[in-house]
Coordinates of C-alpha atoms in Angstrom, one line a residue:
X1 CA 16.9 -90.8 3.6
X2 CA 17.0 -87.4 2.2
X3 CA 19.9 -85.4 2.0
X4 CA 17.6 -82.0 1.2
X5 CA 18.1 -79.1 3.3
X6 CA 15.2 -78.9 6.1
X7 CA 14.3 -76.0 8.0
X8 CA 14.1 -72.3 6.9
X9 CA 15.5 -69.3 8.4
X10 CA 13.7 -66.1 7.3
X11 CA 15.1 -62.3 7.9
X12 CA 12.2 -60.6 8.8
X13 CA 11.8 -56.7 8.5
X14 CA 10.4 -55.5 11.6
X15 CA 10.2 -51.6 10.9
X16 CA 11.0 -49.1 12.7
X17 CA 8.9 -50.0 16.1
X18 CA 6.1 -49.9 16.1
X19 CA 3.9 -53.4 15.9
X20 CA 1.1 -52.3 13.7
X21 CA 4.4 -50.9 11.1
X22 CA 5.0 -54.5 9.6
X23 CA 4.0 -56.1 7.0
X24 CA 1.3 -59.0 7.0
X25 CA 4.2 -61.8 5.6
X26 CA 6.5 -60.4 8.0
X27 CA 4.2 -60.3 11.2
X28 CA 2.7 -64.0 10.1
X29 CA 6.6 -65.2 9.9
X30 CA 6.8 -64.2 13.3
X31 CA 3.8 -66.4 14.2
X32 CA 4.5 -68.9 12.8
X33 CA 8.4 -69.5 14.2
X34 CA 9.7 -72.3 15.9
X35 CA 13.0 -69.9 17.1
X36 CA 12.3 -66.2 17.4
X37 CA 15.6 -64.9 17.3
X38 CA 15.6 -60.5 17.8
X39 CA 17.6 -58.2 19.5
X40 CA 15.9 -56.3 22.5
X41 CA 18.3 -53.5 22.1
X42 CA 16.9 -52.5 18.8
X43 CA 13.6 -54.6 18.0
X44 CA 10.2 -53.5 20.4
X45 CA 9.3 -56.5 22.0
X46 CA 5.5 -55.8 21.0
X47 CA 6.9 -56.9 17.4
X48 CA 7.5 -60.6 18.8
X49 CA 4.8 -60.8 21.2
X50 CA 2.3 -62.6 18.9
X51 CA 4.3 -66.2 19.0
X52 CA 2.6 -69.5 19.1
X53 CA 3.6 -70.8 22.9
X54 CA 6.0 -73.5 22.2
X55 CA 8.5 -71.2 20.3
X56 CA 11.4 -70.0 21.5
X57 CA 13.0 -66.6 21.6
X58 CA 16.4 -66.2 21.8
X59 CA 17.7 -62.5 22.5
X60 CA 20.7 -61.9 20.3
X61 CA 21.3 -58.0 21.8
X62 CA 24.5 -60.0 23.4
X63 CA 25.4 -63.0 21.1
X64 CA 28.3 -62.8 18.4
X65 CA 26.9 -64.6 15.1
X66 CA 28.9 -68.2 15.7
X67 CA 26.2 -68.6 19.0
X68 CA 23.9 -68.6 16.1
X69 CA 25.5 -71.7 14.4
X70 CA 23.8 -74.1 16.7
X71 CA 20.5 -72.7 16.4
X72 CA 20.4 -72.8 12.6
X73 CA 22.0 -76.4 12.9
X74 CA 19.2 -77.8 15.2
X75 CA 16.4 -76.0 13.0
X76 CA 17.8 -77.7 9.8
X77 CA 18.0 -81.0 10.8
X78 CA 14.6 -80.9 12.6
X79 CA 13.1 -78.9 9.8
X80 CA 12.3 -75.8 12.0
X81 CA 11.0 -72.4 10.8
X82 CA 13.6 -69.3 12.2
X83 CA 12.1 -66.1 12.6
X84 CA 15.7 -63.5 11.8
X85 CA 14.2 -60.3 13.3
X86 CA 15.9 -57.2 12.0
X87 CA 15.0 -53.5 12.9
X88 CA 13.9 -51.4 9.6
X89 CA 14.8 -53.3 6.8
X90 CA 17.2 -56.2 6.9
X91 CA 19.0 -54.8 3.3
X92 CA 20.1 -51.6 5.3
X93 CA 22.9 -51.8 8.0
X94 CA 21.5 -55.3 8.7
X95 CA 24.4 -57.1 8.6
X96 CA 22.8 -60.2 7.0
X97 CA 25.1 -60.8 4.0
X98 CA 27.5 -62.7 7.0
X99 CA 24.1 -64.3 7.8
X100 CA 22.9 -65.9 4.6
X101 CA 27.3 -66.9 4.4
X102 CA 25.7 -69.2 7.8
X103 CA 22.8 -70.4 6.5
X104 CA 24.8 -71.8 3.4
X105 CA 27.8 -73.1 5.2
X106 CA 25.0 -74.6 7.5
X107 CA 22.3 -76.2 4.5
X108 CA 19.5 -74.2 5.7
X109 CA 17.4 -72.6 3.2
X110 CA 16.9 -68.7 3.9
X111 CA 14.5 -66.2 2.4
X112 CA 13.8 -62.3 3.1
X113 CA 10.7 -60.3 4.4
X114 CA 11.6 -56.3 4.0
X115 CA 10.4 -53.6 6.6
X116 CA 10.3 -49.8 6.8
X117 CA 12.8 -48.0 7.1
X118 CA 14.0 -45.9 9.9
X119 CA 14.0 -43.1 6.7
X120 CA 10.8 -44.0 5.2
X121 CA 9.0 -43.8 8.6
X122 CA 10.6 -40.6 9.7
X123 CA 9.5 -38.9 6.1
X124 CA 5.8 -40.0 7.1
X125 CA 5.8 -39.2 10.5
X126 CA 6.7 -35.5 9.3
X127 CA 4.3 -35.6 6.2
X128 CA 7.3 -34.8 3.5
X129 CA 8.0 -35.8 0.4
X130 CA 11.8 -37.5 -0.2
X131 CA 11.6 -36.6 -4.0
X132 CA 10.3 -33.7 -5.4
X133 CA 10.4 -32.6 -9.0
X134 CA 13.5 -30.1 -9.8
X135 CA 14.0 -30.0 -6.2
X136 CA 15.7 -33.7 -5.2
X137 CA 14.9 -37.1 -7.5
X138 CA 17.7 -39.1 -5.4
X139 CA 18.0 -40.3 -1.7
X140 CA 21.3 -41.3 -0.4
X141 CA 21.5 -43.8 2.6
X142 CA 24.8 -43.3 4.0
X143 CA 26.3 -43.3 7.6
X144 CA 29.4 -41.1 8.7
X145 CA 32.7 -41.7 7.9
X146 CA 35.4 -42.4 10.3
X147 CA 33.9 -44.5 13.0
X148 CA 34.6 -48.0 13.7
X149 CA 32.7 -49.0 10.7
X150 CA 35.3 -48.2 7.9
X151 CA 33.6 -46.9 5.0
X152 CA 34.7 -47.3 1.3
X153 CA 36.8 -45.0 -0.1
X154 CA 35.0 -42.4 -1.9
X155 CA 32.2 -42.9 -0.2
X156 CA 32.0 -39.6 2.8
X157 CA 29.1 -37.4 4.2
X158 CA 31.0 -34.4 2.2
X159 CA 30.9 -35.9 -1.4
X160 CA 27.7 -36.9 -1.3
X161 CA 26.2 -33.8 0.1
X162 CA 27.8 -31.7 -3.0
X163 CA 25.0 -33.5 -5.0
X164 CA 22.2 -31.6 -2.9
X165 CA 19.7 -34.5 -2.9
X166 CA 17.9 -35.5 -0.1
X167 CA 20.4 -37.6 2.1
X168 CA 19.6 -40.5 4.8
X169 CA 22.3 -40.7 7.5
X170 CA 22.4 -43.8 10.2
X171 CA 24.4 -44.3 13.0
X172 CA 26.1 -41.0 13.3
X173 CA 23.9 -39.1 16.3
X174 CA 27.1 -39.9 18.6
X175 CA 29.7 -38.1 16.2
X176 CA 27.0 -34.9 15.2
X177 CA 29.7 -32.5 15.1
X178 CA 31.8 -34.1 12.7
X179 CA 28.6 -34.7 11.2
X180 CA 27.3 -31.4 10.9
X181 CA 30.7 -29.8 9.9
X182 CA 31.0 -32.2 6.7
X183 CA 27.5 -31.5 5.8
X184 CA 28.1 -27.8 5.4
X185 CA 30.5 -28.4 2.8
X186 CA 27.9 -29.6 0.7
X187 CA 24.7 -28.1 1.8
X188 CA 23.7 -24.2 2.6
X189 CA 24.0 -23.7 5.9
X190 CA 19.8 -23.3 5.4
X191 CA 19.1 -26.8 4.7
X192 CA 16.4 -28.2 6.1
X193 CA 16.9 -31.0 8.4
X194 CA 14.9 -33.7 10.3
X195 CA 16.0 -35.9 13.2
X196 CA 14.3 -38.9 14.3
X197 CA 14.6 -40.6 17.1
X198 CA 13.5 -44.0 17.9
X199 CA 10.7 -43.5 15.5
X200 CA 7.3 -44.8 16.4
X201 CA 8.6 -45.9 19.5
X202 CA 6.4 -44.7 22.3
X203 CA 9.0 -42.4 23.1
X204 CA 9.7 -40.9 19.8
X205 CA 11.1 -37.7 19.3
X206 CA 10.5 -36.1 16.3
X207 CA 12.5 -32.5 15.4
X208 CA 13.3 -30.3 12.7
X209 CA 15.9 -27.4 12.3
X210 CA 17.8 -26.1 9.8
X211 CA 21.5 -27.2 8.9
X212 CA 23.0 -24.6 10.8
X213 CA 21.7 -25.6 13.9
X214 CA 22.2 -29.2 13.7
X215 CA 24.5 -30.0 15.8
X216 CA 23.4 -27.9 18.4
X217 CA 20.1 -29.5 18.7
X218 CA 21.3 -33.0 18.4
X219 CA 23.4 -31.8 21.3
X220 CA 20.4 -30.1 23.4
X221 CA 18.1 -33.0 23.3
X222 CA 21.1 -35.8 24.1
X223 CA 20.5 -37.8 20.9
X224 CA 23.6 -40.3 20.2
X225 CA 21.9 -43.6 19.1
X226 CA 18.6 -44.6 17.5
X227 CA 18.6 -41.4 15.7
X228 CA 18.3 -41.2 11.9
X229 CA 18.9 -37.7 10.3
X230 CA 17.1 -36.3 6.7
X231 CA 18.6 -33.5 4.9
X232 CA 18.0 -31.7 1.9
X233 CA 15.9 -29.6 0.1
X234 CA 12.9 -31.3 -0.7
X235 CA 12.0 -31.5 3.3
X236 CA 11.5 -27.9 3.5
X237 CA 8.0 -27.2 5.0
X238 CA 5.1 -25.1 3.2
X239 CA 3.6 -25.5 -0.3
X240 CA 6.1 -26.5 -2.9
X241 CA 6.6 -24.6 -6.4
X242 CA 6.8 -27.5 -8.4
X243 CA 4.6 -30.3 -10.0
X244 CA 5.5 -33.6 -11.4
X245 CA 4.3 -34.2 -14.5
X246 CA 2.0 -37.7 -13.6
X247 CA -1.0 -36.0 -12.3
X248 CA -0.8 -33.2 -14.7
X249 CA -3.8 -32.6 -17.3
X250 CA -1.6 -31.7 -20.2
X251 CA 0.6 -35.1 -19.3
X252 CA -0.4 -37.9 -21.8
X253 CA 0.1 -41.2 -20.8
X254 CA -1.0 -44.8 -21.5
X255 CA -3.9 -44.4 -19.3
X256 CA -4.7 -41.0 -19.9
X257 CA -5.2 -38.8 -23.1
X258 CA -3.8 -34.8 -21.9
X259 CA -6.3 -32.0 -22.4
X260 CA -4.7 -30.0 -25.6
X261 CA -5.0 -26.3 -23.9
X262 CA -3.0 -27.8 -20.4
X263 CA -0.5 -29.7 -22.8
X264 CA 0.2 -26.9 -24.5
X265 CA 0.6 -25.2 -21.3
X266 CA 3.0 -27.2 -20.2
X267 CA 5.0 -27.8 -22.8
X268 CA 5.5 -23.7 -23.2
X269 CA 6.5 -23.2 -19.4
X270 CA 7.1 -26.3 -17.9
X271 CA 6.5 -27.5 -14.6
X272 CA 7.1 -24.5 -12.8
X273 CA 5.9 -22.2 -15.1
X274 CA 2.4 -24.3 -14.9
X275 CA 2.6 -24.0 -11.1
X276 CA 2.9 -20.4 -11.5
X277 CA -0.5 -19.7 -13.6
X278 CA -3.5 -19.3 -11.6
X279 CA -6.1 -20.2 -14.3
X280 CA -4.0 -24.0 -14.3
X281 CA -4.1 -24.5 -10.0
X282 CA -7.5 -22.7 -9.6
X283 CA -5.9 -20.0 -7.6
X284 CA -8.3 -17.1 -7.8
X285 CA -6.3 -15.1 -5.9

């Protein structure tokens, strides 16, 4: 007899809500589960709809992770597939490190499917960039400091915000304040901000503001869970005044010889300064 593992549990990324906003290897996992196990406090149940009829789904909105145990006992020794469904991505504030320690104290092989991102889906759903040349080529993922999560030291809202790049922040809508008050030590008070909540979630709210008013309309429209904040410079409406240098005719790359006159161009003014030249947008005004 065989003393191999059996079984699988997978973490799947289910996105932010919506059904159609996972991937294909995420949604077939789903499918193709023995156990379904999700949370209905966070997961849309339209993401585990789609199960063959004999599995079962097991709601963990209320279970601490030893209830868990059993479940990943039974579908090891019977060599049963585990559907793990996370909101967003599993890597971010999934809590599955403690989850793969299980599956290995348990013998059950386990294996990852990634989502989008609560972030990634707000930045779409508002049509922004996250990175723009000279403007903001980092994103930080944090969360607020100071709530019952304790947070590494060195790691704040404050500190991070002195860099000025665009900044991801989970699980803080309940504390906005505090929120908004480190922020300001960081960013001008004119920072453009973007608050999502429950994105792509039939009742998604979708808002921007600037910095300065943060708080206050975080505060207006009740937001203290399910709520991911942007901010930084790089979400600022409008067009933007500069250009990275990839789809630029004077950029050489391994694909693509530059046009000498628009290489020259840019290599006298630089990105901006090519921006700024009518004769190189087509701006004939």
């Amino acid at each position: 007899m065989s003393d191999q593992p059996k079984g699988k549990v997978v973490f799947v990324g289910a996105g932010p809500g919506a059904a159609d906003l996972i991937s294909v290897r995420g949604a077939r996992t789903i499918a193709d589960a023995d156990i379904i196990i999700w949370a209905s406090s966070l997961v849309h149940p339209d993401i585990v709809a789609d199960h063959k009829p004999t599995a079962e789904l097991v709601d963990s909105a209320s279970l601490p992770l030893e209830e868990l145990e059993p479940l990943y006992v039974r579908a090891r020794d019977e060599g049963l597939l585990v559907a793990r469904v996370h909101t967003g991505d599993p890597s971010i504030y999934g809590a599955t490190a403690e989850q793969r320690d299980l599956c290995r104290k348990v013998g059950i092989a386990y294996e990852s499917v990634p989502g989008i991102s609560a972030f990634s889906a707000a930045a779409a759903r508002m049509d922004v960039e996250i990175t723009v040349p000279e403007v903001s080529q980092s994103l930080v993922l944090t969360r607020l400091e100071g709530g019952r999560t304790p947070m590494p030291p060195g790691e704040t809202i404050a500190s991070f915000a002195a860099h000025g790049a665009t900044m991801a922040v989970y699980l803080s809508a309940a504390r906005h304040k505090a929120l908004h008050k480190a922020l300001l030590e960081g960013y001008p008070p004119e920072t453009p901000c973007i608050i999502g909540y429950q994105v792509s979630w039939p009742d998604e709210l979708m808002l921007r503001c600037e910095l300065r008013d943060l708080s206050a309309t975080m505060h207006e429209h009740k937001l203290w869970k399910h709520t991911v904040v942007l901010v930084g410079p790089a979400l600022a409406e409008g067009p933007i005044s500069t250009r990275s240098h990839l789809y630029h005719p004077g950029f050489r790359h391994e694909y693509r010889a530059a046009e000498a006159a628009a290489q020259a161009d840019l290599r006298a003014h630089g990105t901006r300064g090519v921006l700024e030249t009518p004769a190189t947008t087509g701006d004939s005004a």
